Short mmCIF file of C-alpha atoms and ligand atoms in Angstrom, two decimals:
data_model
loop_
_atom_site.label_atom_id
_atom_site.label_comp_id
_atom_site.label_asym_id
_atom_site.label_seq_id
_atom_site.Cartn_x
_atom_site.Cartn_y
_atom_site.Cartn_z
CA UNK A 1 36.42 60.96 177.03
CA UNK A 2 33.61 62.95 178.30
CA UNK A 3 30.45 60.31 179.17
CA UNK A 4 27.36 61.12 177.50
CA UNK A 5 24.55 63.76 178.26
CA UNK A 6 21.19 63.81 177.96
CA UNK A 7 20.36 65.27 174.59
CA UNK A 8 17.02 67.03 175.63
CA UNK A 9 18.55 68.60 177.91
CA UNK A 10 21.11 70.22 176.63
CA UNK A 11 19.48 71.29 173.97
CA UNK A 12 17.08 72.98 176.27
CA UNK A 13 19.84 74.74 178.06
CA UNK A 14 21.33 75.89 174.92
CA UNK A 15 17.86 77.02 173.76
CA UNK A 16 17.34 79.20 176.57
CA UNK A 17 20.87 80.55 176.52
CA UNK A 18 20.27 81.40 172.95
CA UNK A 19 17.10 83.19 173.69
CA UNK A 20 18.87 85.02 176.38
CA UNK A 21 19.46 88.34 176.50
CA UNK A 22 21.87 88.75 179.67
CA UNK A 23 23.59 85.63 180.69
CA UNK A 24 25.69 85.37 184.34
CA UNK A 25 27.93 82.44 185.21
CA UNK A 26 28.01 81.71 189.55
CA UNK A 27 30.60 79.11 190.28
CA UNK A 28 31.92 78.03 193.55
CA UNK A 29 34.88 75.64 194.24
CA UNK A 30 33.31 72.44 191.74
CA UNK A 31 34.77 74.59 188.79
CA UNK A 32 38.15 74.50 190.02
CA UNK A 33 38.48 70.73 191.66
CA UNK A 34 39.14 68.98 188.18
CA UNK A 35 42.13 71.73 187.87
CA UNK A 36 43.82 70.10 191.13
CA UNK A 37 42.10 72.63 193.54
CA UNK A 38 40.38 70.34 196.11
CA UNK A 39 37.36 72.34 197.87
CA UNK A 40 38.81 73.87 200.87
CA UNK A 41 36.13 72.38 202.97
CA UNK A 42 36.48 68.76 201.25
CA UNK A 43 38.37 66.05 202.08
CA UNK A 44 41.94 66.59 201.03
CA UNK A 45 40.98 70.61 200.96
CA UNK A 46 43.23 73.22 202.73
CA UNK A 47 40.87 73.25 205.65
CA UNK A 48 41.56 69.46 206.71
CA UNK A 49 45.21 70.60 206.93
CA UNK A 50 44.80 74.51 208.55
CA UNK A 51 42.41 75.93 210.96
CA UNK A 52 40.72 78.44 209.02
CA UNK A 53 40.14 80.66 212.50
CA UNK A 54 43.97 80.25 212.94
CA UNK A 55 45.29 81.31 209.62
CA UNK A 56 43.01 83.27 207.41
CA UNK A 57 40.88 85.23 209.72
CA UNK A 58 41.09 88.87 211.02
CA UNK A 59 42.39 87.50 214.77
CA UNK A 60 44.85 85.19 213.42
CA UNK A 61 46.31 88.24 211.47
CA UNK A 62 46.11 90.24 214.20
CA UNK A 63 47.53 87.49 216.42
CA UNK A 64 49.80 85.17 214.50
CA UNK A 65 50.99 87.01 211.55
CA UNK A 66 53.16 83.61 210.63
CA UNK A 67 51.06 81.23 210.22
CA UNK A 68 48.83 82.96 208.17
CA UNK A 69 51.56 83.15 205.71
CA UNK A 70 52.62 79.79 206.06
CA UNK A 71 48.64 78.65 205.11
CA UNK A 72 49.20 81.36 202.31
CA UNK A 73 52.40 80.24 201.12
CA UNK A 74 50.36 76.74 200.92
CA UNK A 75 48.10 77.91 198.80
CA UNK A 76 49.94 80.15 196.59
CA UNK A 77 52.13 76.94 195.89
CA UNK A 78 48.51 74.85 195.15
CA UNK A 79 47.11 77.45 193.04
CA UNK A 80 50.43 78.06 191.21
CA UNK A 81 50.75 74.47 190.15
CA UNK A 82 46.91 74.45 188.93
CA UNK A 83 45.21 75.41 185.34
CA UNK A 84 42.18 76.20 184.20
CA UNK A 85 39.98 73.26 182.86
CA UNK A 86 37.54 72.77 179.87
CA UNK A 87 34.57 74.22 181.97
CA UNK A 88 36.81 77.94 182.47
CA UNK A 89 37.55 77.97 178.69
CA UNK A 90 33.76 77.18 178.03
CA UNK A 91 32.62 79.87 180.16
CA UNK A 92 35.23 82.51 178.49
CA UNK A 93 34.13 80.85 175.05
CA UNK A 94 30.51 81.96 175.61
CA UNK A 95 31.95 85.21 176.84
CA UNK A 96 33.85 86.18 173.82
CA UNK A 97 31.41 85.09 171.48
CA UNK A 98 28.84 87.48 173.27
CA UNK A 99 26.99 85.10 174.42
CA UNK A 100 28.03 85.74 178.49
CA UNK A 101 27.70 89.26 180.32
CA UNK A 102 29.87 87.84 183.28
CA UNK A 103 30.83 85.75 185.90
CA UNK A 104 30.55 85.99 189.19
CA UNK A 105 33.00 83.63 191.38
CA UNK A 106 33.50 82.52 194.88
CA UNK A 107 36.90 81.17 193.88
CA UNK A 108 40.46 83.25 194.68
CA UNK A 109 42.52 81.01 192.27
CA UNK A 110 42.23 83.78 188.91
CA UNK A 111 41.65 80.17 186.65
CA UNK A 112 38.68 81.85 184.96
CA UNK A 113 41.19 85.34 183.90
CA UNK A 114 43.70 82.86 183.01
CA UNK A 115 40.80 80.41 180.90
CA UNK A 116 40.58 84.03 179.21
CA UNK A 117 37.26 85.53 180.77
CA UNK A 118 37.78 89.56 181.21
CA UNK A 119 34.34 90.05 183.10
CA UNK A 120 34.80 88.46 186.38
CA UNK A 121 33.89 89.90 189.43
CA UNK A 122 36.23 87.91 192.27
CA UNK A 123 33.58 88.18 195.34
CA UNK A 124 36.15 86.35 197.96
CA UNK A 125 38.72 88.13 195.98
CA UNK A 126 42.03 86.71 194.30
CA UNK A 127 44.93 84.92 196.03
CA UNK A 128 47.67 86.38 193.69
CA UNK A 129 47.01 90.34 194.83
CA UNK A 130 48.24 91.89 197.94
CA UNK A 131 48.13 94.98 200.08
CA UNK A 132 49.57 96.17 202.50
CA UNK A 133 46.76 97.22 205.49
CA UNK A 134 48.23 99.92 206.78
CA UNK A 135 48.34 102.16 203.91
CA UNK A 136 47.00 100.10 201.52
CA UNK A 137 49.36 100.03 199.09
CA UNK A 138 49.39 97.08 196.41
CA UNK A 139 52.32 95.03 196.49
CA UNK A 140 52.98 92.63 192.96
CA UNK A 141 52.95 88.81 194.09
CA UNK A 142 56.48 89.05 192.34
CA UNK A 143 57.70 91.48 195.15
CA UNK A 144 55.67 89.56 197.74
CA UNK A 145 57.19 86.57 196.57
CA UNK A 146 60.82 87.74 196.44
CA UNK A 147 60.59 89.04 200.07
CA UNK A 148 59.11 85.46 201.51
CA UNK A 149 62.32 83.71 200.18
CA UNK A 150 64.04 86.17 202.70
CA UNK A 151 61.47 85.39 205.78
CA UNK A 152 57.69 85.56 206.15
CA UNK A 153 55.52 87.42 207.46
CA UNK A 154 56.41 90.39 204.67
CA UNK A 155 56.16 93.62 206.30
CA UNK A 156 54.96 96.95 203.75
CA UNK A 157 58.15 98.46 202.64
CA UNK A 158 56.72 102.02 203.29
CA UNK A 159 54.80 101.98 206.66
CA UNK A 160 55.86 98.34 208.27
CA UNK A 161 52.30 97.18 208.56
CA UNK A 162 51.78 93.50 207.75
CA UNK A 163 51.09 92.74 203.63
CA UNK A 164 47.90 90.44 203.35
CA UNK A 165 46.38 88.67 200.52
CA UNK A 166 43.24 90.59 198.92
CA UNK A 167 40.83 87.59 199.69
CA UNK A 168 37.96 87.98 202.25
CA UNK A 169 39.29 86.00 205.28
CA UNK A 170 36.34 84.37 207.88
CA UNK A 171 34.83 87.02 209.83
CA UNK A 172 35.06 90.02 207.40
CA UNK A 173 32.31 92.03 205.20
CA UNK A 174 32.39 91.45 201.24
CA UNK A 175 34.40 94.23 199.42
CA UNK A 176 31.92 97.17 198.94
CA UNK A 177 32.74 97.35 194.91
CA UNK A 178 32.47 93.06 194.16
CA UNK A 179 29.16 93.12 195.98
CA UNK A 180 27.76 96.01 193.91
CA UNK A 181 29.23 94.63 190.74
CA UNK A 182 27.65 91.03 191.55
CA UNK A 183 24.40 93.40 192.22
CA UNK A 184 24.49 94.94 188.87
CA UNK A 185 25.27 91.38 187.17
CA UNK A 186 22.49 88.85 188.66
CA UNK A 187 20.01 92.17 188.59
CA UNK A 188 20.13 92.43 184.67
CA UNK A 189 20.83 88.67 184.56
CA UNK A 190 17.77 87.06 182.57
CA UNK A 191 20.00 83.48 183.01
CA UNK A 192 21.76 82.31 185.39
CA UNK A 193 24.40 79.69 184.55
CA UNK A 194 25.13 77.76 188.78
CA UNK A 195 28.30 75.88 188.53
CA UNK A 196 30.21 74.40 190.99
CA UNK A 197 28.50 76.13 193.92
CA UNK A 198 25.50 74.25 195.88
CA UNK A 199 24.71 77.38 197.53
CA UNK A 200 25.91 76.78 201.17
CA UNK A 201 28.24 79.65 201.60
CA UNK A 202 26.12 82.99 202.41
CA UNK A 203 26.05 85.66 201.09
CA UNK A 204 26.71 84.54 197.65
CA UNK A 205 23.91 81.86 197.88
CA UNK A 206 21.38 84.07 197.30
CA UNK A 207 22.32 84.78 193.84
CA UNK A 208 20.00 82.53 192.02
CA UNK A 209 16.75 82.85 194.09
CA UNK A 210 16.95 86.71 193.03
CA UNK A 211 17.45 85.96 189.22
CA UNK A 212 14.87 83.64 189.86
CA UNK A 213 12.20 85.78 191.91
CA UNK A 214 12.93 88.31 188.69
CA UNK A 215 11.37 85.79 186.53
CA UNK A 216 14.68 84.71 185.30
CA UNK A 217 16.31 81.10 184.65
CA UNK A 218 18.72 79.27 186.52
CA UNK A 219 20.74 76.15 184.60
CA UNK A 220 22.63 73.92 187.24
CA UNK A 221 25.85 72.37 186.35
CA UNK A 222 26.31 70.68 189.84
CA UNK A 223 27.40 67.16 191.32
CA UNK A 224 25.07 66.33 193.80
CA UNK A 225 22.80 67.86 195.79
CA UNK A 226 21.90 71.30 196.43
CA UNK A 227 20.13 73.94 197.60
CA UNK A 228 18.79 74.79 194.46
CA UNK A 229 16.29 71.99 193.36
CA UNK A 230 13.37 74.42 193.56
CA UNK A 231 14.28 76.95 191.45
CA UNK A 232 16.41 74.63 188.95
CA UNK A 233 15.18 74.72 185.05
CA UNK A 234 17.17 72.68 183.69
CA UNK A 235 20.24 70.74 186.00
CA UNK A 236 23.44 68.35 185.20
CA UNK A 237 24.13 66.39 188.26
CA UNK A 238 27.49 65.74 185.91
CA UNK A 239 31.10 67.34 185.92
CA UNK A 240 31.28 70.88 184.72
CA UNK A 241 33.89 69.85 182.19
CA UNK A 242 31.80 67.37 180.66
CA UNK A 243 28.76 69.99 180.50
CA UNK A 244 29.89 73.56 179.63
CA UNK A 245 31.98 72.71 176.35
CA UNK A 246 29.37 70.47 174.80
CA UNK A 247 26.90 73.02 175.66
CA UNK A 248 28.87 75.83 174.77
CA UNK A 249 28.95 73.74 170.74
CA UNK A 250 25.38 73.91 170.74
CA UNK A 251 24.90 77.35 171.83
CA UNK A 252 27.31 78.12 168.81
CA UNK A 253 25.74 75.68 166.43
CA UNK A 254 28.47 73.53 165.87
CA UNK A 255 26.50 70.13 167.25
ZN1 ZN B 301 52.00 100.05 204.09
#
């Protein structure tokens, strides 16, 4: 039973969503926690369980090829056993009524593709693609998969380089194409939906303050405090699943 909102202000949000020409989603890890995807960085998260330096970072590949598919193998399992939640079928609600231009995530767990959103730009990337970084070849998690039941780490079938996840590990630059993508997005963005994110991880954070500073508006679905008070229009310090589907009715008329 979802506990009750203030009226006023979602009616505000859905008023300026409505009057919206180009609306953006940002979400962060929050979206994906009521799916059974604990925040890395939280209590219970991966990273209370892995070193992030020792398993997803460009030494540890270099270094200790293993482990870094034993932490992936960890989270393939996690994000294999996890589904998307009220607040991903909002979002690609909004989104297939025309209502959303895109999202931009943080997140590598593909909930929002599977919640049925086609415009999402993955700026960390997406745990369920590989490649091989040799020669760059893409390898299917199916074929990944199959070869880790044999032994891990999987080696490229057609050069023998190591096969990686297509997530940005600590230490390495943004893909060239998800940055310009999340350029084009939060430039023509006249609202800017902040969910799940409180803006801590660079250089994603500076996606609102630019929509923002462009005389845009920024509506924060957050649990508790962020980095983003300032520039807030209207906020929900309540759960994303509570928020986006009863303001997703009202944006559609049907509260
Ligand atoms: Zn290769």
């Amino acid at each position: 039973m979802a506990r009750a909102l203030d009226p006023n202000q979602l009616q505000e949000a859905a008023s300026i969503i409505n009057k919206a020409r180009r609306v953006v989603a940002f979400t962060g890890a929050g979206i994906s926690v009521p799916s059974g995807i604990p925040d890395f960085r939280s209590p219970g998260g991966l990273w209370t369980k892995f070193d992030p330096f020792e398993v997803a970072s460009a030494h540890a590949l270099e270094n200790n090829p293993r482990k870094v598919w034993e932490f992936m193998l960890a989270t393939v399992d996690l994000l294999g056993r996890s589904q998307p939640n009220p607040a991903h079928i909002a979002l690609a609600e909004l989104e297939k009524n025309s209502r959303m231009t895109g999202i931009i995530t943080q997140n590598i767990d593909n909930l929002h593709q599977r919640a049925g959103s086609s415009l999402v730009v993955e700026y960390h990337g997406n745990f369920q693609r590989f490649y091989c970084r040799g020669c760059f070849r893409e390898c299917s998690e199916h074929e990944v998969m199959a070869e880790c039941s044999r032994s891990i780490p999987v080696w490229c079938p057609s050069c023998g380089s190591l096969v990686r996840p297509d997530v940005v590990f600590f230490g390495e630059a943004i893909p060239s194409m998800a940055h310009q993508q999340s350029m084009e997005l939060i430039q023509a963005a006249d609202v800017l939906i902040v969910v799940g994110t409180s803006g801590e991880v660079a250089p994603a954070n500076v996606f609102p303050r630019q929509v923002k500073l462009s005389g845009g508006k920024i509506i924060e679905v957050n649990l508790g405090p962020t980095h983003y008070a300032d520039i807030t229009d209207v906020r929900f310090n309540a759960p994303a699943e509570d928020v986006l589907p009863q303001l997703a009715d009202l944006v559609f008329g049907h509260s």
